[in-house]
Amino acid sequence: MRDLITSNKKFIGITLLLVIMASITATIVPVLIQFFSKQTDKIDVRLFVFAVIAMIFSFLIQFLLLIYRQNYAAKFNTQHLSSLIKKMYKLKYDQYNKFEPTYLINRIFTAVDTLYIFLITSFESVIQAIFLILFSLILSFSIHWSIATILLFLIPINFFGFRFINNSLKSKMEELQFMGAVSNKDLVATLSNVDYIKQIPAYQDLEKAIIPKIEKLYKVLSKTNKFAQGSSSIIDFVNQIIQNILYISVTYCIIQKWLPISSIIMIGVIFPLFFSSLKKLTEVNINLKSLETSNDFIKNDLEDHAENDGLIKIEKIEKITLKDPEFRIEDSRFKFLINEVLLKNQIVYVQGDSGSGKSSLLKLLIKFRESSGIEINEIPIHLINNASLRSKIGYISQNTTILSRTIEENIGFGRLLTRKEKDIIEESKILEPIFQTKKWSTLLTENGANLSGGEKQRIAIARMLIKDVDVYIFDESTSSIDEVSAKFLFQSLTKLSNGKIMIYTSHDKMFKSYATHTILIETVRE
């Protein structure tokens, strides 16, 4: 909680100001009643005038602060989301795949929403409740010490009661967030394949695949809410009994003239403030545990599995040395029986049977996994800074990420291209087949549905061309396109690879003829 407050000082500061102004609005009437009752036995028009002016002034300040906070919240949520996506980006490669991207994205959005909801509702409610409870105790003591004592006695009952509820809720919230992320992941994965979905004869067939997990999710949600609301209602019931007893007692004391008649007005304001504040504490249970669960996810799943980074930055890649590279996947150790030195102007074909580890070797060159036996410019690869290394390598796999933006923004990966970058791409003629039917401003649909497999790969290659890289790596990048397109791409790539190291794999050995060097994969598993 201390880290939460420290890292969000401005947002919390605005929230505290809102709490103070809201509390002033809520308590101004009993304060004025108490003040005027000590000045005179009569309640005159000044009380109403002062009360109305004070409430209007307080409301206006609240309104302005609320607008400012919501404007700030947009920036706050964006920055928080970006920081969590950065943690996801820095995950170890195998952990990234193990957790699955859609699951991680769902949990990240949940974490962002949970923190935001906590700060604008639960945190605000707790602070305001504490302020109003203290204020109510002071005013009730001014009526009679016994009233304040009874109200004070209710505080530990509520505190320890909610503490028990909170501890029991944590495991339930962990299950709920996990189930929510898994259900959403499966739903998106299923419904995003439009061709498959539309060929299903009847909705009932689709329903059988997606509804069971969703039903299980809502059952977990129902179970969690029943516990939280049911246990909280018991504490509410105790509070209501005490409140009614106090009302009857004060009324009796007024009838007996042991207390002034203004006391009934005072408790008519104080009791609702005090008991509604206690009730607010019951409403933060789920939000608080959701926040703790999200924070556990951030620490245990994201931060504890961050990839290691080197300290040495490189400006160029002059050569790559392979000395029997080794790496691990969980408890298994793999070793490539390769001793090669790769230099500029070489076009290297990596040859091996399916499953021999061709893709794994290429992934080691960009530090997807930790390894030994690989040197860049005679520096062990694990000592090299990740960003420095990856900025000098262009890597294209079988799958190309296509954004739902224009062709220009796709190549710029979210940004517009400079005139110089457009000239480089146009001179390469890599997009020439695409521009026969499209232009820079053509909007691409989800996952590039309005592109062919070959056109997607051209987009990926165009992205790589505008980067200042020294190494091109193509991992089965022509496997999903036709032979004519693949030949054209290889002819273009071999021309563009002048002065660079080009490394590629292909299931079609026909493309081996483009290589100047060949590496035969032989892998030992221990």
CSV table of N, CA, C and O in Angstrom, one decimal, residues 174-236:
chain,number,residue,atom,x,y,z
A,174,GLU,N,-8.3,-14.4,-6.6
A,174,GLU,CA,-7.3,-15.0,-7.5
A,174,GLU,C,-8.0,-16.0,-8.5
A,174,GLU,O,-7.6,-15.9,-9.6
A,175,GLU,N,-8.8,-16.8,-8.0
A,175,GLU,CA,-9.5,-17.8,-8.8
A,175,GLU,C,-10.4,-17.0,-9.8
A,175,GLU,O,-10.5,-17.4,-11.0
A,176,LEU,N,-11.1,-16.0,-9.4
A,176,LEU,CA,-12.0,-15.2,-10.2
A,176,LEU,C,-11.2,-14.5,-11.4
A,176,LEU,O,-11.6,-14.6,-12.5
A,177,GLN,N,-10.1,-13.9,-11.1
A,177,GLN,CA,-9.3,-13.2,-12.1
A,177,GLN,C,-8.7,-14.2,-13.1
A,177,GLN,O,-8.6,-13.9,-14.3
A,178,PHE,N,-8.2,-15.3,-12.6
A,178,PHE,CA,-7.7,-16.3,-13.4
A,178,PHE,C,-8.7,-16.9,-14.4
A,178,PHE,O,-8.5,-17.0,-15.6
A,179,MET,N,-9.9,-17.2,-13.9
A,179,MET,CA,-11.0,-17.8,-14.7
A,179,MET,C,-11.4,-16.7,-15.7
A,179,MET,O,-11.7,-17.1,-16.9
A,180,GLY,N,-11.5,-15.5,-15.3
A,180,GLY,CA,-11.9,-14.4,-16.3
A,180,GLY,C,-10.9,-14.3,-17.4
A,180,GLY,O,-11.4,-14.2,-18.6
A,181,ALA,N,-9.6,-14.3,-17.1
A,181,ALA,CA,-8.6,-14.2,-18.2
A,181,ALA,C,-8.7,-15.4,-19.1
A,181,ALA,O,-8.6,-15.2,-20.3
A,182,VAL,N,-8.8,-16.6,-18.6
A,182,VAL,CA,-8.8,-17.8,-19.4
A,182,VAL,C,-10.0,-17.9,-20.3
A,182,VAL,O,-10.0,-18.2,-21.5
A,183,SER,N,-11.2,-17.5,-19.7
A,183,SER,CA,-12.4,-17.5,-20.5
A,183,SER,C,-12.4,-16.5,-21.6
A,183,SER,O,-12.8,-16.8,-22.8
A,184,ASN,N,-11.9,-15.3,-21.3
A,184,ASN,CA,-11.8,-14.3,-22.4
A,184,ASN,C,-10.8,-14.7,-23.5
A,184,ASN,O,-11.0,-14.5,-24.7
A,185,LYS,N,-9.7,-15.3,-23.0
A,185,LYS,CA,-8.7,-15.8,-24.0
A,185,LYS,C,-9.3,-16.8,-25.0
A,185,LYS,O,-9.1,-16.6,-26.2
A,186,ASP,N,-10.0,-17.8,-24.5
A,186,ASP,CA,-10.6,-18.8,-25.3
A,186,ASP,C,-11.7,-18.2,-26.2
A,186,ASP,O,-11.8,-18.6,-27.4
A,187,LEU,N,-12.4,-17.2,-25.7
A,187,LEU,CA,-13.5,-16.6,-26.5
A,187,LEU,C,-12.9,-15.8,-27.6
A,187,LEU,O,-13.4,-15.9,-28.8
A,188,VAL,N,-11.9,-15.1,-27.4
A,188,VAL,CA,-11.2,-14.3,-28.5
A,188,VAL,C,-10.6,-15.2,-29.5
A,188,VAL,O,-10.7,-15.0,-30.7
A,189,ALA,N,-9.9,-16.2,-29.0
A,189,ALA,CA,-9.2,-17.1,-29.9
A,189,ALA,C,-10.2,-17.9,-30.8
A,189,ALA,O,-10.0,-18.1,-32.0
A,190,THR,N,-11.4,-18.2,-30.3
A,190,THR,CA,-12.4,-18.9,-31.1
A,190,THR,C,-13.1,-18.0,-32.1
A,190,THR,O,-13.2,-18.3,-33.2
A,191,LEU,N,-13.6,-16.8,-31.6
A,191,LEU,CA,-14.4,-16.0,-32.4
A,191,LEU,C,-13.5,-15.1,-33.4
A,191,LEU,O,-14.1,-14.6,-34.4
A,192,SER,N,-12.2,-15.1,-33.3
A,192,SER,CA,-11.4,-14.3,-34.2
A,192,SER,C,-11.2,-15.0,-35.5
A,192,SER,O,-10.8,-14.4,-36.5
A,193,ASN,N,-11.4,-16.3,-35.6
A,193,ASN,CA,-11.3,-17.1,-36.8
A,193,ASN,C,-12.6,-17.0,-37.6
A,193,ASN,O,-13.4,-17.9,-37.4
A,194,VAL,N,-12.8,-16.0,-38.3
A,194,VAL,CA,-14.1,-15.7,-39.0
A,194,VAL,C,-14.5,-16.9,-39.9
A,194,VAL,O,-15.6,-17.3,-39.9
A,195,ASP,N,-13.6,-17.3,-40.7
A,195,ASP,CA,-13.9,-18.4,-41.7
A,195,ASP,C,-14.4,-19.6,-41.0
A,195,ASP,O,-15.4,-20.3,-41.5
A,196,TYR,N,-13.7,-20.0,-39.9
A,196,TYR,CA,-14.2,-21.2,-39.2
A,196,TYR,C,-15.5,-21.0,-38.5
A,196,TYR,O,-16.4,-21.9,-38.6
A,197,ILE,N,-15.7,-19.9,-37.9
A,197,ILE,CA,-17.0,-19.6,-37.2
A,197,ILE,C,-18.1,-19.6,-38.2
A,197,ILE,O,-19.2,-20.2,-37.9
A,198,LYS,N,-18.0,-19.0,-39.4
A,198,LYS,CA,-19.1,-18.9,-40.3
A,198,LYS,C,-19.5,-20.2,-40.9
A,198,LYS,O,-20.6,-20.4,-41.4
A,199,GLN,N,-18.5,-21.2,-40.9
A,199,GLN,CA,-18.9,-22.5,-41.6
A,199,GLN,C,-19.5,-23.4,-40.6
A,199,GLN,O,-20.0,-24.5,-41.0
A,200,ILE,N,-19.6,-23.1,-39.3
A,200,ILE,CA,-20.3,-23.9,-38.3
A,200,ILE,C,-21.8,-23.9,-38.6
A,200,ILE,O,-22.4,-22.9,-38.7
A,201,PRO,N,-22.4,-25.1,-38.8
A,201,PRO,CA,-23.8,-25.2,-39.2
A,201,PRO,C,-24.8,-24.5,-38.3
A,201,PRO,O,-25.7,-23.8,-38.7
A,202,ALA,N,-24.7,-24.6,-37.0
A,202,ALA,CA,-25.6,-24.1,-36.0
A,202,ALA,C,-24.9,-23.5,-34.8
A,202,ALA,O,-23.8,-23.9,-34.4
A,203,TYR,N,-25.6,-22.4,-34.2
A,203,TYR,CA,-25.0,-21.8,-33.1
A,203,TYR,C,-24.8,-22.7,-31.9
A,203,TYR,O,-23.8,-22.6,-31.1
A,204,GLN,N,-25.6,-23.7,-31.8
A,204,GLN,CA,-25.5,-24.7,-30.7
A,204,GLN,C,-24.2,-25.4,-30.7
A,204,GLN,O,-23.6,-25.7,-29.6
A,205,ASP,N,-23.6,-25.6,-31.9
A,205,ASP,CA,-22.3,-26.2,-31.9
A,205,ASP,C,-21.2,-25.3,-31.4
A,205,ASP,O,-20.3,-25.7,-30.7
A,206,LEU,N,-21.3,-24.0,-31.7
A,206,LEU,CA,-20.4,-23.0,-31.2
A,206,LEU,C,-20.6,-22.8,-29.7
A,206,LEU,O,-19.6,-22.7,-28.9
A,207,GLU,N,-21.8,-22.9,-29.2
A,207,GLU,CA,-22.2,-22.7,-27.8
A,207,GLU,C,-21.5,-23.7,-26.9
A,207,GLU,O,-21.0,-23.4,-25.9
A,208,LYS,N,-21.5,-24.9,-27.4
A,208,LYS,CA,-20.9,-26.0,-26.7
A,208,LYS,C,-19.4,-25.8,-26.4
A,208,LYS,O,-18.8,-26.3,-25.4
A,209,ALA,N,-18.7,-25.1,-27.3
A,209,ALA,CA,-17.3,-24.8,-27.2
A,209,ALA,C,-17.0,-23.7,-26.3
A,209,ALA,O,-15.9,-23.7,-25.6
A,210,ILE,N,-17.8,-22.6,-26.2
A,210,ILE,CA,-17.5,-21.4,-25.5
A,210,ILE,C,-18.2,-21.2,-24.2
A,210,ILE,O,-17.7,-20.5,-23.3
A,211,ILE,N,-19.4,-21.7,-24.1
A,211,ILE,CA,-20.3,-21.4,-22.9
A,211,ILE,C,-19.8,-22.1,-21.6
A,211,ILE,O,-19.9,-21.5,-20.6
A,212,PRO,N,-19.4,-23.4,-21.6
A,212,PRO,CA,-19.0,-24.0,-20.3
A,212,PRO,C,-18.1,-23.2,-19.5
A,212,PRO,O,-18.3,-23.1,-18.3
A,213,LYS,N,-17.0,-22.7,-20.1
A,213,LYS,CA,-16.0,-21.9,-19.3
A,213,LYS,C,-16.6,-20.6,-18.8
A,213,LYS,O,-16.3,-20.1,-17.7
A,214,ILE,N,-17.5,-20.0,-19.6
A,214,ILE,CA,-18.1,-18.7,-19.2
A,214,ILE,C,-19.1,-19.0,-18.1
A,214,ILE,O,-19.1,-18.2,-17.1
A,215,GLU,N,-19.8,-20.1,-18.2
A,215,GLU,CA,-20.7,-20.4,-17.1
A,215,GLU,C,-19.9,-20.7,-15.8
A,215,GLU,O,-20.4,-20.3,-14.7
A,216,LYS,N,-18.8,-21.3,-15.9
A,216,LYS,CA,-18.0,-21.6,-14.7
A,216,LYS,C,-17.5,-20.3,-14.1
A,216,LYS,O,-17.4,-20.1,-12.9
A,217,LEU,N,-17.1,-19.4,-15.0
A,217,LEU,CA,-16.6,-18.0,-14.5
A,217,LEU,C,-17.7,-17.4,-13.7
A,217,LEU,O,-17.4,-16.8,-12.6
A,218,TYR,N,-18.9,-17.3,-14.2
A,218,TYR,CA,-20.0,-16.6,-13.5
A,218,TYR,C,-20.4,-17.3,-12.2
A,218,TYR,O,-20.9,-16.7,-11.3
A,219,LYS,N,-20.2,-18.6,-12.2
A,219,LYS,CA,-20.5,-19.4,-10.9
A,219,LYS,C,-19.5,-19.0,-9.9
A,219,LYS,O,-19.8,-18.8,-8.7
A,220,VAL,N,-18.2,-18.9,-10.3
A,220,VAL,CA,-17.2,-18.4,-9.3
A,220,VAL,C,-17.5,-17.0,-8.9
A,220,VAL,O,-17.3,-16.7,-7.7
A,221,LEU,N,-17.9,-16.1,-9.8
A,221,LEU,CA,-18.3,-14.8,-9.4
A,221,LEU,C,-19.4,-14.7,-8.4
A,221,LEU,O,-19.4,-14.0,-7.5
A,222,SER,N,-20.4,-15.6,-8.7
A,222,SER,CA,-21.6,-15.6,-7.8
A,222,SER,C,-21.2,-16.1,-6.4
A,222,SER,O,-21.6,-15.6,-5.4
A,223,LYS,N,-20.3,-17.1,-6.4
A,223,LYS,CA,-19.8,-17.7,-5.1
A,223,LYS,C,-19.1,-16.6,-4.3
A,223,LYS,O,-19.2,-16.5,-3.1
A,224,THR,N,-18.2,-15.9,-5.0
A,224,THR,CA,-17.4,-14.8,-4.4
A,224,THR,C,-18.3,-13.7,-3.8
A,224,THR,O,-18.1,-13.3,-2.7
A,225,ASN,N,-19.3,-13.3,-4.6
A,225,ASN,CA,-20.2,-12.2,-4.2
A,225,ASN,C,-21.1,-12.7,-3.0
A,225,ASN,O,-21.4,-11.9,-2.1
A,226,LYS,N,-21.5,-13.9,-3.0
A,226,LYS,CA,-22.3,-14.4,-1.9
A,226,LYS,C,-21.6,-14.4,-0.6
A,226,LYS,O,-22.1,-14.0,0.4
A,227,PHE,N,-20.3,-14.8,-0.7
A,227,PHE,CA,-19.5,-14.7,0.5
A,227,PHE,C,-19.3,-13.3,1.0
A,227,PHE,O,-19.4,-13.0,2.2
A,228,ALA,N,-18.8,-12.5,0.1
A,228,ALA,CA,-18.5,-11.1,0.4
A,228,ALA,C,-19.7,-10.3,0.9
A,228,ALA,O,-19.7,-9.7,2.0
A,229,GLN,N,-20.8,-10.4,0.2
A,229,GLN,CA,-22.0,-9.7,0.6
A,229,GLN,C,-22.7,-10.3,1.8
A,229,GLN,O,-23.2,-9.6,2.7
A,230,GLY,N,-22.7,-11.6,1.8
A,230,GLY,CA,-23.3,-12.3,3.0
A,230,GLY,C,-22.6,-12.0,4.3
A,230,GLY,O,-23.3,-11.7,5.3
A,231,SER,N,-21.3,-12.1,4.3
A,231,SER,CA,-20.6,-11.9,5.5
A,231,SER,C,-20.6,-10.4,5.9
A,231,SER,O,-20.7,-10.1,7.1
A,232,SER,N,-20.6,-9.5,4.9
A,232,SER,CA,-20.7,-8.1,5.2
A,232,SER,C,-22.1,-7.7,5.8
A,232,SER,O,-22.2,-6.8,6.7
A,233,SER,N,-23.1,-8.4,5.3
A,233,SER,CA,-24.5,-8.1,5.8
A,233,SER,C,-24.6,-8.4,7.3
A,233,SER,O,-25.4,-7.8,8.0
A,234,ILE,N,-23.9,-9.4,7.8
A,234,ILE,CA,-24.0,-9.7,9.2
A,234,ILE,C,-23.5,-8.5,10.1
A,234,ILE,O,-24.1,-8.2,11.1
A,235,ILE,N,-22.3,-8.0,9.6
A,235,ILE,CA,-21.8,-6.8,10.3
A,235,ILE,C,-22.8,-5.6,10.2
A,235,ILE,O,-23.0,-4.9,11.1
A,236,ASP,N,-23.4,-5.5,9.0
A,236,ASP,CA,-24.3,-4.4,8.8
A,236,ASP,C,-25.5,-4.5,9.8
A,236,ASP,O,-26.0,-3.6,10.3
